[in-house]
Coordinates of C-alpha atoms and ligand atoms in Angstrom, one line a residue:
M1 CA -7.9 -143.0 -71.1
T2 CA -9.9 -140.1 -69.6
S3 CA -8.8 -136.5 -69.8
T4 CA -9.2 -136.1 -66.0
Q5 CA -6.3 -138.5 -65.3
S6 CA -2.8 -137.2 -65.2
I7 CA -1.0 -138.3 -68.3
L8 CA 2.5 -137.2 -67.2
A9 CA 4.5 -140.1 -65.8
E10 CA 7.5 -139.3 -63.7
E11 CA 9.1 -142.7 -63.9
S12 CA 9.2 -145.3 -66.5
T13 CA 6.9 -148.2 -65.5
L14 CA 7.7 -150.4 -68.4
P15 CA 7.4 -154.0 -67.4
E16 CA 10.6 -156.1 -67.6
K17 CA 10.4 -158.2 -70.7
S18 CA 13.6 -159.5 -72.3
T19 CA 12.6 -162.4 -74.5
L20 CA 11.6 -161.9 -78.1
P21 CA 8.9 -164.2 -79.6
K22 CA 10.1 -166.2 -82.6
S23 CA 7.5 -164.5 -84.8
V24 CA 5.1 -161.6 -84.7
H25 CA 2.6 -160.2 -87.2
V26 CA 3.6 -156.6 -87.0
L27 CA 7.0 -155.5 -85.6
V28 CA 7.4 -151.8 -84.9
V29 CA 11.0 -150.5 -84.5
G30 CA 11.3 -147.5 -82.2
A31 CA 9.1 -146.2 -79.3
G32 CA 9.1 -142.5 -79.9
F33 CA 6.2 -140.4 -81.1
A34 CA 6.2 -142.4 -84.4
G35 CA 6.2 -145.9 -82.9
I36 CA 3.7 -145.0 -80.3
A37 CA 1.4 -143.5 -83.0
A38 CA 1.7 -146.7 -85.1
V39 CA 1.1 -149.3 -82.3
S40 CA -1.8 -147.2 -80.7
R41 CA -3.6 -147.0 -84.1
I42 CA -3.2 -150.7 -84.7
L43 CA -4.6 -151.6 -81.3
Q44 CA -7.4 -149.2 -81.8
D45 CA -8.7 -151.4 -84.6
D46 CA -7.9 -154.6 -82.9
P47 CA -7.0 -154.6 -79.2
D48 CA -5.7 -158.2 -79.6
A49 CA -3.5 -157.5 -82.6
D50 CA -0.2 -159.4 -82.7
V51 CA 2.0 -156.4 -82.6
L52 CA 5.3 -155.8 -80.8
V53 CA 7.6 -152.8 -80.5
I54 CA 11.4 -153.0 -80.1
E55 CA 13.3 -150.0 -78.7
R56 CA 17.0 -149.8 -78.7
A57 CA 17.1 -147.6 -75.5
H58 CA 16.0 -148.3 -72.0
D59 CA 12.8 -146.3 -72.3
V60 CA 10.3 -144.9 -74.7
G61 CA 10.4 -141.3 -75.8
G62 CA 12.8 -141.2 -78.9
T63 CA 14.3 -137.8 -79.5
W64 CA 12.5 -136.4 -76.4
R65 CA 14.2 -139.0 -74.2
D66 CA 17.6 -138.4 -75.8
N67 CA 17.8 -134.6 -76.2
T68 CA 18.2 -133.3 -72.6
Y69 CA 20.3 -130.2 -73.3
P70 CA 19.6 -127.2 -71.2
G71 CA 16.6 -125.3 -72.5
C72 CA 15.4 -128.1 -74.7
A73 CA 11.8 -127.4 -75.7
C74 CA 9.4 -127.8 -78.5
D75 CA 9.3 -125.1 -81.1
V76 CA 5.9 -126.2 -82.3
P77 CA 2.9 -125.1 -80.2
T78 CA 2.0 -127.8 -77.6
S79 CA -1.6 -127.7 -78.6
L80 CA -0.5 -129.5 -81.8
Y81 CA 2.5 -131.4 -80.5
S82 CA 0.6 -134.1 -78.8
F83 CA -1.5 -137.1 -79.9
S84 CA -5.1 -136.3 -80.9
F85 CA -6.1 -139.5 -79.0
A86 CA -4.3 -138.5 -75.8
P87 CA -4.9 -134.9 -74.9
S88 CA -3.3 -133.6 -71.7
P89 CA -4.7 -130.7 -69.8
E90 CA -1.5 -130.4 -67.8
W91 CA 1.0 -128.7 -70.1
S92 CA 2.8 -125.9 -68.3
H93 CA 3.6 -123.7 -71.3
T94 CA 2.3 -123.0 -74.8
F95 CA 5.6 -124.4 -76.0
A96 CA 6.3 -127.5 -73.9
R97 CA 9.7 -128.2 -72.4
Q98 CA 11.5 -131.5 -73.1
P99 CA 11.1 -133.1 -69.6
E100 CA 7.3 -132.6 -69.9
I101 CA 7.1 -134.1 -73.4
Y102 CA 9.2 -137.1 -72.3
R103 CA 6.8 -137.6 -69.3
Y104 CA 3.9 -137.2 -71.6
L105 CA 5.1 -140.0 -73.9
R106 CA 5.7 -142.3 -70.9
G107 CA 2.3 -141.4 -69.6
V108 CA 0.6 -142.3 -72.9
V109 CA 2.3 -145.7 -72.8
D110 CA 1.4 -146.3 -69.2
K111 CA -2.2 -145.2 -69.4
S112 CA -2.9 -147.2 -72.6
G113 CA -1.1 -150.3 -71.4
L114 CA 1.3 -150.3 -74.3
G115 CA 4.2 -151.2 -72.1
S116 CA 3.5 -154.9 -72.3
R117 CA 4.1 -154.6 -76.1
I118 CA 7.5 -152.9 -75.9
I119 CA 10.8 -154.6 -75.6
T120 CA 13.5 -152.1 -74.5
D121 CA 17.3 -152.4 -74.9
C122 CA 16.6 -154.2 -78.2
S123 CA 18.0 -152.8 -81.4
L124 CA 17.3 -153.8 -84.9
D125 CA 20.6 -154.9 -86.4
A126 CA 19.5 -156.1 -89.8
A127 CA 16.3 -157.1 -91.6
R128 CA 15.9 -159.0 -94.9
W129 CA 12.7 -159.6 -96.9
D130 CA 12.3 -163.3 -97.4
A131 CA 10.2 -163.6 -100.6
A132 CA 9.7 -167.4 -100.3
Q133 CA 8.1 -167.0 -96.8
N134 CA 6.6 -163.6 -97.3
L135 CA 8.1 -162.2 -94.2
W136 CA 10.9 -160.1 -92.7
L137 CA 13.7 -161.9 -91.1
V138 CA 14.8 -159.5 -88.4
E139 CA 18.0 -159.7 -86.5
T140 CA 18.0 -157.8 -83.2
S141 CA 20.3 -157.5 -80.3
K142 CA 18.1 -159.9 -78.5
G143 CA 17.8 -162.5 -81.2
I144 CA 15.9 -163.2 -84.5
V145 CA 12.3 -162.6 -85.0
H146 CA 10.1 -163.2 -88.1
A147 CA 7.7 -160.4 -88.8
D148 CA 5.0 -160.4 -91.5
V149 CA 5.0 -156.6 -91.5
L150 CA 7.8 -154.3 -90.5
V151 CA 7.3 -150.7 -89.4
A152 CA 10.4 -148.5 -89.2
A153 CA 9.6 -145.8 -86.7
T154 CA 13.2 -144.9 -86.0
G155 CA 13.0 -141.2 -86.5
A156 CA 14.7 -138.8 -88.9
L157 CA 16.4 -136.8 -86.2
S158 CA 17.7 -139.6 -84.0
T159 CA 21.4 -140.0 -85.1
P160 CA 23.6 -137.0 -84.3
K161 CA 25.8 -135.7 -87.1
L162 CA 29.4 -134.7 -86.4
P163 CA 31.3 -132.8 -89.1
D164 CA 34.5 -134.3 -90.4
V165 CA 36.9 -131.8 -88.8
A166 CA 40.7 -132.3 -89.0
G167 CA 42.4 -132.7 -85.7
L168 CA 39.4 -133.4 -83.6
E169 CA 41.0 -136.6 -82.2
K170 CA 43.9 -134.5 -80.9
F171 CA 41.7 -132.3 -78.8
T172 CA 42.4 -132.8 -75.1
G173 CA 39.3 -131.1 -73.7
T174 CA 35.7 -132.2 -73.5
V175 CA 33.6 -132.9 -76.6
F176 CA 30.0 -133.8 -77.0
H177 CA 26.9 -133.3 -79.2
S178 CA 23.8 -131.4 -78.2
A179 CA 21.8 -134.6 -78.6
T180 CA 24.0 -136.5 -76.3
W181 CA 24.5 -133.8 -73.7
D182 CA 27.1 -134.7 -71.1
H183 CA 25.5 -133.7 -67.8
E184 CA 28.6 -134.9 -65.8
Q185 CA 30.4 -131.8 -67.1
D186 CA 30.2 -128.7 -65.0
L187 CA 30.5 -125.9 -67.5
T188 CA 31.2 -123.3 -64.9
G189 CA 34.3 -121.2 -65.8
R190 CA 34.8 -123.1 -69.1
R191 CA 35.9 -121.7 -72.4
I192 CA 33.3 -123.3 -74.7
A193 CA 33.1 -123.5 -78.5
V194 CA 29.6 -124.1 -79.8
I195 CA 29.5 -125.3 -83.4
G196 CA 26.3 -124.6 -85.3
T197 CA 23.5 -122.2 -85.0
G198 CA 20.3 -124.2 -85.7
A199 CA 17.2 -125.0 -83.7
S200 CA 19.2 -126.8 -80.9
A201 CA 21.9 -124.2 -80.4
V202 CA 19.5 -121.3 -80.1
Q203 CA 17.9 -123.1 -77.2
F204 CA 20.9 -124.1 -75.1
V205 CA 23.4 -121.3 -75.7
P206 CA 21.4 -118.7 -73.7
E207 CA 21.1 -121.3 -70.9
I208 CA 24.9 -121.9 -70.5
V209 CA 26.3 -118.5 -71.3
D210 CA 26.2 -117.3 -67.7
R211 CA 28.2 -120.3 -66.5
A212 CA 30.9 -120.1 -69.2
E213 CA 34.0 -117.9 -68.9
R214 CA 33.9 -117.3 -72.6
L215 CA 31.7 -118.7 -75.4
T216 CA 32.8 -118.9 -79.0
V217 CA 29.9 -119.6 -81.4
F218 CA 30.7 -120.8 -84.9
Q219 CA 28.0 -119.7 -87.4
R220 CA 28.3 -121.0 -90.9
T221 CA 25.0 -119.4 -92.0
P222 CA 22.8 -117.0 -90.1
A223 CA 19.2 -118.0 -89.6
W224 CA 16.0 -116.0 -89.5
V225 CA 14.9 -115.7 -85.8
I226 CA 11.5 -114.6 -84.7
P227 CA 10.1 -114.2 -81.1
R228 CA 8.8 -117.3 -79.4
L229 CA 5.4 -116.3 -78.2
D230 CA 5.6 -118.5 -75.2
R231 CA 3.6 -118.2 -72.0
T232 CA 2.7 -120.3 -69.0
L233 CA -0.8 -121.9 -69.2
S234 CA -2.8 -120.6 -66.3
K235 CA -4.5 -122.7 -63.7
V236 CA -7.8 -121.5 -65.0
E237 CA -7.0 -122.7 -68.6
R238 CA -5.8 -126.1 -67.3
T239 CA -8.9 -126.6 -65.2
L240 CA -11.0 -125.6 -68.2
Y241 CA -9.2 -128.1 -70.4
R242 CA -9.6 -130.8 -67.7
K243 CA -13.3 -130.2 -67.2
F244 CA -14.3 -129.4 -70.8
P245 CA -12.0 -131.3 -73.2
A246 CA -14.0 -129.9 -76.1
V247 CA -12.5 -126.5 -75.3
Q248 CA -9.0 -127.8 -75.6
K249 CA -10.0 -129.5 -78.8
A250 CA -11.4 -126.3 -80.2
V251 CA -8.1 -124.4 -79.3
R252 CA -6.1 -127.2 -81.0
G253 CA -8.3 -126.9 -84.1
T254 CA -8.0 -123.1 -84.2
I255 CA -4.2 -123.2 -83.9
Y256 CA -4.0 -126.0 -86.5
S257 CA -6.0 -123.9 -89.0
Y258 CA -4.1 -120.8 -88.4
R259 CA -0.7 -122.6 -88.9
E260 CA -2.0 -124.1 -92.1
L261 CA -2.2 -120.6 -93.5
Y262 CA 1.6 -120.5 -93.2
V263 CA 1.8 -123.0 -96.1
T264 CA -0.1 -120.6 -98.3
A265 CA 3.1 -118.4 -98.1
L266 CA 5.9 -121.0 -97.6
A267 CA 4.8 -123.4 -100.3
H268 CA 2.4 -121.6 -102.7
N269 CA 3.2 -117.9 -102.5
P270 CA 6.8 -117.4 -101.3
W271 CA 6.9 -113.9 -102.8
V272 CA 5.0 -112.7 -99.7
L273 CA 7.7 -113.9 -97.3
P274 CA 10.0 -110.9 -97.5
A275 CA 7.1 -109.0 -95.7
V276 CA 7.3 -111.6 -92.9
S277 CA 11.0 -111.0 -92.5
V278 CA 10.2 -107.5 -91.3
V279 CA 9.2 -109.1 -88.0
A280 CA 12.6 -110.9 -87.8
K281 CA 14.5 -107.8 -88.8
A282 CA 12.8 -105.8 -86.0
H283 CA 13.5 -108.5 -83.5
L284 CA 17.2 -108.5 -84.6
R285 CA 17.3 -104.6 -84.3
R286 CA 15.8 -104.8 -80.8
Q287 CA 18.1 -107.5 -79.5
V288 CA 21.5 -106.7 -81.1
K289 CA 23.0 -103.2 -80.6
N290 CA 26.4 -103.9 -82.2
P291 CA 26.0 -103.1 -85.9
R292 CA 28.7 -105.5 -87.0
T293 CA 27.1 -108.3 -85.0
R294 CA 23.8 -107.4 -86.5
A295 CA 25.1 -107.5 -90.0
A296 CA 26.7 -110.9 -89.3
L297 CA 23.4 -112.2 -88.1
T298 CA 21.3 -111.0 -91.1
P299 CA 20.5 -113.9 -93.5
D300 CA 20.7 -113.4 -97.2
F301 CA 18.0 -115.9 -98.2
T302 CA 14.2 -115.8 -98.0
I303 CA 12.8 -116.4 -94.6
G304 CA 11.4 -119.9 -94.2
C305 CA 14.0 -121.5 -96.6
K306 CA 15.8 -122.9 -93.5
R307 CA 13.7 -123.7 -90.5
M308 CA 12.7 -120.4 -88.8
L309 CA 14.1 -120.2 -85.3
L310 CA 12.1 -119.1 -82.4
S311 CA 13.9 -117.5 -79.5
N312 CA 13.7 -114.5 -77.2
D313 CA 17.3 -114.6 -76.0
W314 CA 19.5 -116.1 -78.7
L315 CA 20.3 -112.9 -80.6
S316 CA 20.9 -110.8 -77.5
T317 CA 23.2 -113.5 -76.1
L318 CA 25.4 -113.2 -79.3
D319 CA 25.7 -109.5 -78.6
R320 CA 27.3 -110.0 -75.2
P321 CA 30.9 -109.0 -74.7
D322 CA 31.8 -112.4 -73.4
V323 CA 30.6 -114.1 -76.5
D324 CA 32.5 -114.3 -79.8
L325 CA 30.5 -114.9 -82.9
V326 CA 32.7 -116.5 -85.6
T327 CA 31.2 -116.3 -89.0
S328 CA 32.8 -119.4 -90.4
A329 CA 32.6 -123.1 -90.3
L330 CA 34.8 -124.9 -87.9
T331 CA 37.7 -126.1 -90.1
S332 CA 40.1 -127.7 -87.7
V333 CA 40.9 -128.4 -84.1
T334 CA 44.2 -128.5 -82.3
E335 CA 45.0 -129.9 -78.8
D336 CA 43.5 -126.9 -77.1
S337 CA 41.8 -124.7 -79.6
V338 CA 39.3 -124.5 -82.5
V339 CA 40.2 -122.9 -85.8
D340 CA 38.1 -121.0 -88.3
A341 CA 38.3 -120.8 -92.1
A342 CA 40.6 -117.8 -92.0
G343 CA 43.1 -119.7 -89.8
N344 CA 42.2 -117.8 -86.5
S345 CA 42.4 -120.0 -83.5
Y346 CA 40.3 -119.7 -80.3
P347 CA 41.6 -121.4 -77.2
V348 CA 38.8 -123.6 -75.6
D349 CA 38.5 -126.5 -73.2
T350 CA 35.1 -127.7 -74.3
I351 CA 33.5 -128.2 -77.8
I352 CA 29.7 -128.7 -78.1
F353 CA 28.5 -129.7 -81.5
A354 CA 25.1 -128.5 -82.4
T355 CA 25.4 -129.8 -85.9
G356 CA 22.2 -131.6 -86.3
F357 CA 21.3 -135.1 -87.5
T358 CA 21.4 -137.3 -90.6
P359 CA 17.8 -137.2 -92.0
T360 CA 18.8 -138.1 -95.6
E361 CA 20.9 -141.0 -94.6
P362 CA 18.9 -142.7 -91.8
P363 CA 21.0 -145.5 -90.3
V364 CA 18.0 -147.9 -90.5
S365 CA 18.1 -147.6 -94.3
H366 CA 21.5 -149.5 -94.2
A367 CA 19.9 -152.3 -92.1
L368 CA 17.0 -153.1 -94.4
T369 CA 17.5 -155.4 -97.4
G370 CA 14.7 -155.7 -100.0
L371 CA 13.7 -158.0 -102.8
D372 CA 16.7 -157.4 -105.0
G373 CA 19.3 -157.9 -102.3
R374 CA 20.1 -154.3 -102.0
T375 CA 19.7 -152.2 -98.8
L376 CA 17.3 -149.3 -98.7
A377 CA 20.3 -147.0 -98.5
E378 CA 21.8 -148.5 -101.7
H379 CA 18.4 -148.3 -103.3
W380 CA 18.0 -144.6 -102.4
D381 CA 21.6 -143.8 -103.1
G382 CA 21.6 -140.7 -100.9
S383 CA 18.2 -139.4 -101.9
P384 CA 15.3 -141.1 -100.1
N385 CA 11.9 -141.4 -101.8
A386 CA 8.8 -143.3 -101.0
F387 CA 5.1 -143.6 -101.9
R388 CA 3.0 -141.4 -99.5
G389 CA 6.2 -141.1 -97.4
T390 CA 5.6 -144.6 -96.2
T391 CA 6.2 -147.5 -98.7
V392 CA 9.0 -148.3 -101.1
H393 CA 9.0 -150.4 -104.3
G394 CA 11.2 -153.5 -103.8
F395 CA 10.5 -153.5 -100.0
P396 CA 7.2 -155.4 -99.5
N397 CA 5.4 -155.1 -96.2
L398 CA 7.7 -152.3 -95.0
F399 CA 6.1 -149.1 -93.6
L400 CA 8.3 -146.1 -92.9
M401 CA 7.1 -143.6 -90.3
Y402 CA 8.3 -140.0 -90.8
G403 CA 9.5 -141.3 -94.2
P404 CA 10.7 -139.2 -97.1
N405 CA 8.9 -135.9 -97.8
T406 CA 6.8 -135.9 -94.6
N407 CA 8.6 -133.1 -92.7
L408 CA 7.0 -129.8 -92.1
G409 CA 8.1 -126.2 -91.7
H410 CA 4.9 -124.9 -90.2
S411 CA 3.0 -127.5 -88.2
S412 CA 3.3 -130.6 -86.1
I413 CA 5.0 -133.8 -87.2
V414 CA 2.6 -135.6 -84.8
Y415 CA -0.3 -134.9 -87.2
M416 CA 1.7 -136.5 -90.1
L417 CA 2.6 -139.5 -88.0
E418 CA -1.0 -140.1 -87.1
S419 CA -1.9 -139.9 -90.8
Q420 CA 0.8 -142.5 -91.6
A421 CA -0.6 -144.7 -88.8
N422 CA -4.0 -144.5 -90.4
Y423 CA -2.5 -145.6 -93.7
L424 CA -0.8 -148.5 -92.0
A425 CA -3.9 -149.6 -90.1
S426 CA -5.9 -149.4 -93.4
A427 CA -3.3 -151.6 -95.1
L428 CA -3.4 -154.2 -92.3
E429 CA -7.2 -154.2 -92.5
Q430 CA -7.2 -154.8 -96.2
M431 CA -4.6 -157.5 -95.9
R432 CA -6.5 -159.2 -93.2
E433 CA -9.8 -159.1 -95.0
G434 CA -8.4 -160.0 -98.4
G435 CA -6.2 -162.9 -97.3
I436 CA -3.2 -160.9 -98.6
V437 CA 0.2 -161.8 -97.3
S438 CA 2.3 -159.1 -98.9
V439 CA 1.9 -155.7 -100.5
E440 CA 4.5 -153.9 -102.6
V441 CA 4.0 -150.5 -104.1
T442 CA 4.5 -150.5 -107.9
E443 CA 7.4 -148.7 -109.3
A444 CA 5.1 -146.6 -111.5
A445 CA 3.0 -145.4 -108.6
Q446 CA 6.0 -144.4 -106.6
R447 CA 7.6 -142.6 -109.6
Q448 CA 4.4 -140.8 -110.4
Y449 CA 3.9 -139.8 -106.7
N450 CA 7.5 -138.5 -106.5
S451 CA 7.2 -136.5 -109.7
W452 CA 4.2 -134.8 -108.2
I453 CA 6.1 -134.2 -104.9
H454 CA 9.1 -132.7 -106.7
D455 CA 7.1 -130.6 -109.1
S456 CA 5.1 -129.2 -106.2
L457 CA 8.3 -128.5 -104.2
A458 CA 10.0 -126.6 -107.1
G459 CA 8.3 -123.3 -106.3
T460 CA 8.4 -123.5 -102.5
V461 CA 10.7 -121.5 -100.3
W462 CA 12.5 -124.7 -99.2
N463 CA 13.7 -125.3 -102.8
S464 CA 14.0 -121.8 -104.2
G465 CA 14.6 -119.6 -101.2
G466 CA 18.3 -119.3 -101.9
C467 CA 19.7 -121.3 -98.9
S468 CA 21.3 -124.6 -98.4
S469 CA 19.7 -126.7 -95.6
W470 CA 19.4 -130.2 -94.4
Y471 CA 16.2 -130.4 -96.4
L472 CA 18.3 -130.7 -99.6
D473 CA 20.5 -133.6 -100.6
A474 CA 23.9 -133.4 -102.4
E475 CA 22.1 -133.1 -105.7
G476 CA 19.9 -130.2 -104.5
R477 CA 16.8 -132.5 -104.5
N478 CA 14.5 -132.2 -101.5
P479 CA 13.7 -135.6 -100.0
V480 CA 12.5 -134.1 -96.7
M481 CA 9.7 -131.7 -97.0
W482 CA 5.9 -132.2 -97.5
P483 CA 5.0 -129.7 -100.2
T484 CA 1.6 -128.5 -99.3
Y485 CA -1.2 -128.4 -96.7
T486 CA -1.1 -131.2 -94.1
F487 CA -4.8 -132.0 -94.5
T488 CA -4.0 -133.0 -98.1
F489 CA -1.6 -135.7 -96.6
R490 CA -4.3 -136.7 -94.1
N491 CA -6.8 -137.2 -96.9
S492 CA -4.4 -139.1 -99.1
T493 CA -3.5 -141.5 -96.3
R494 CA -7.0 -142.2 -95.0
T495 CA -7.3 -145.4 -97.0
F496 CA -4.7 -147.8 -98.3
D497 CA -4.8 -147.5 -102.1
A498 CA -4.5 -151.2 -103.0
N499 CA -4.6 -150.4 -106.7
D500 CA -1.1 -148.9 -106.5
Y501 CA 0.2 -152.2 -105.0
V502 CA 1.0 -155.7 -106.2
S503 CA -0.6 -157.9 -103.6
T504 CA 0.2 -161.6 -103.0
K505 CA -2.4 -163.9 -101.7
L506 CA -2.0 -167.5 -100.5
R507 CA -4.6 -170.1 -101.4
K508 CA -4.0 -173.4 -99.7
G509 CA -0.5 -172.4 -99.0
V510 CA 0.2 -171.5 -102.7
R511 CA 0.8 -168.0 -104.0
V512 CA -1.9 -166.6 -106.3
Ligands
N01_1 O1 20.6 -129.0 -86.3 P1 20.5 -128.1 -87.7 P2 19.8 -128.8 -85.0 N1 31.0 -125.6 -88.7 O2 20.8 -129.1 -88.8 C1 25.9 -126.0 -88.5 C2 14.8 -130.3 -85.0 N2 14.6 -129.7 -83.7 O3 20.1 -129.8 -84.0 O4 23.3 -123.7 -91.4 C3 30.1 -124.8 -88.3 O5 19.3 -127.3 -87.8 C4 24.9 -125.7 -89.6 O6 25.3 -124.7 -90.4 P3 24.5 -124.4 -91.8 C5 14.4 -129.3 -86.1 O7 13.6 -129.9 -87.1 C6 13.4 -129.5 -83.3 O8 19.8 -127.4 -84.5 O9 24.3 -125.7 -92.4 N3 28.8 -125.0 -88.3 C7 23.7 -125.4 -88.7 O10 23.8 -124.1 -88.2 C8 15.7 -128.9 -86.5 O11 15.7 -128.3 -87.8 C9 13.2 -128.9 -82.1 O12 25.5 -123.5 -92.6 C10 28.4 -126.2 -88.8 C11 23.9 -126.4 -87.5 O13 25.3 -126.8 -87.6 C12 16.5 -130.2 -86.4 O14 16.0 -130.7 -85.2 C13 14.2 -128.4 -81.3 C14 29.3 -127.2 -89.3 C15 23.0 -127.6 -87.6 O15 21.7 -127.1 -87.5 C16 18.0 -130.0 -86.3 O16 18.3 -129.0 -85.4 C17 15.5 -128.6 -81.8 C18 30.6 -126.8 -89.3 N4 31.6 -127.6 -89.7 C19 15.7 -129.3 -83.0 N5 28.6 -128.2 -89.7 C20 11.8 -128.8 -81.7 O17 11.5 -128.0 -80.9 C21 27.3 -128.0 -89.5 N6 27.1 -126.7 -89.0 C22 10.7 -129.6 -82.4

């Protein structure tokens, strides 16, 4: 792919392909950023590799295909939120919008010819490791396929979470989740309740407020909000990037290095963070005139503990007279209203849940059965853990993309995914060259790695910043965040560390 070609594809051009082969060497599940990173990296080593991607939806794109709510955009700089191997000089803003990111992913697939490797409308229903045959028996919605290696690239933020709220089934109005936005609904003149005040809500609430008759926002916990330093990329910049890709690469490198500095504070010196909150407090003072609203919007935990939110119009929206900020969880719903913890009810005709996803209970974990007959979810028991965020003892030849402890609070997940793809490619190479049919990380290596992870997380703002967040499980353990600089992860995943694995070889068809 050359950087002078447009990488943004308006329409999906995936070829029609509906039949699954009976077997494949590597089966990748999911065609979002993670799946595309994995398959691209495998094909980089071996363009003829026997690798196939199954995707449950009709198109590639993952979360950037599904999340279409008004104002949906990336809150990580675009310079970092794209593949290193597929730069685009065409981004319109320093923080790209969802339609553009979706077009970018389609474009990467089109330009690199990955489409012929992807079977859409094909979901993974169940997969079981068959130790006798050294392969995964995978049941999909289009039939059974045998895979030597299984790559779960199903995303951590792909399954919307709805709170268990009494009476919701009685509600007679419209209900949907931000991740499955109902575009058929005209919100003009509606009385709308928005539940949740996380990264999604701050983006769509300012976009719909002018259409609504009244907005009622349920805030369980206020978040720290800082300005989004977004701007359009000028024609000159884009031309420069197109003609001199090295310039864009240098900009990417500079932004990467600068963002890594955040980790010095977030993970290693959280005591400096109160100084950073001065920026957020000034932003709040500028945007919110009503002192009661301002007090309600002031967090009581260290900045960075929950994901910092970037917005230039969220706080001012909550200060509007036609917006009610309810500082409580949604506790129940009646036929025509929502009710807060104090029992106050607010008449509404539409409820939009912006209540996030299920990262510590990914649905795919219920579908994968390992050596001892237990599913990955049973094995994890509510608290995921893995070796290098990628492999799990008892689950040979399984590679998780965006697995446990790979999430970031400061930089781009795409960088982590490309690191994991390197690790996978290195494993496949070593297996190929060594005649190895299966690799299983040892329990000791996984335990030791996780004790390092959790020791390292102990002093970070995500664990000790005084908030509860989706980073922490029911026991207060953090199975989500990567505890230090991203280049440390990149270095540790450069080469598959075979010494930490039990490898099975076949000689003349017999295990050795
Ligand atoms: O979800 P969230 P999100 N009553 O989990 C609240 C990524 N993302 O969809 O804070 C009332 O952050 C809950 O309250 P509390 C990003 O990684 C990325 O906004 O738990 N409220 C919280 O306010 C992000 O972190 C981009 O007390 C209830 C909210 O719901 C992740 O997606 C853009 C409630 C959930 O917030 C998830 O973001 C957008 C109840 N009963 C999102 N139950 C990028 O740009 C829950 N809440 C890359």
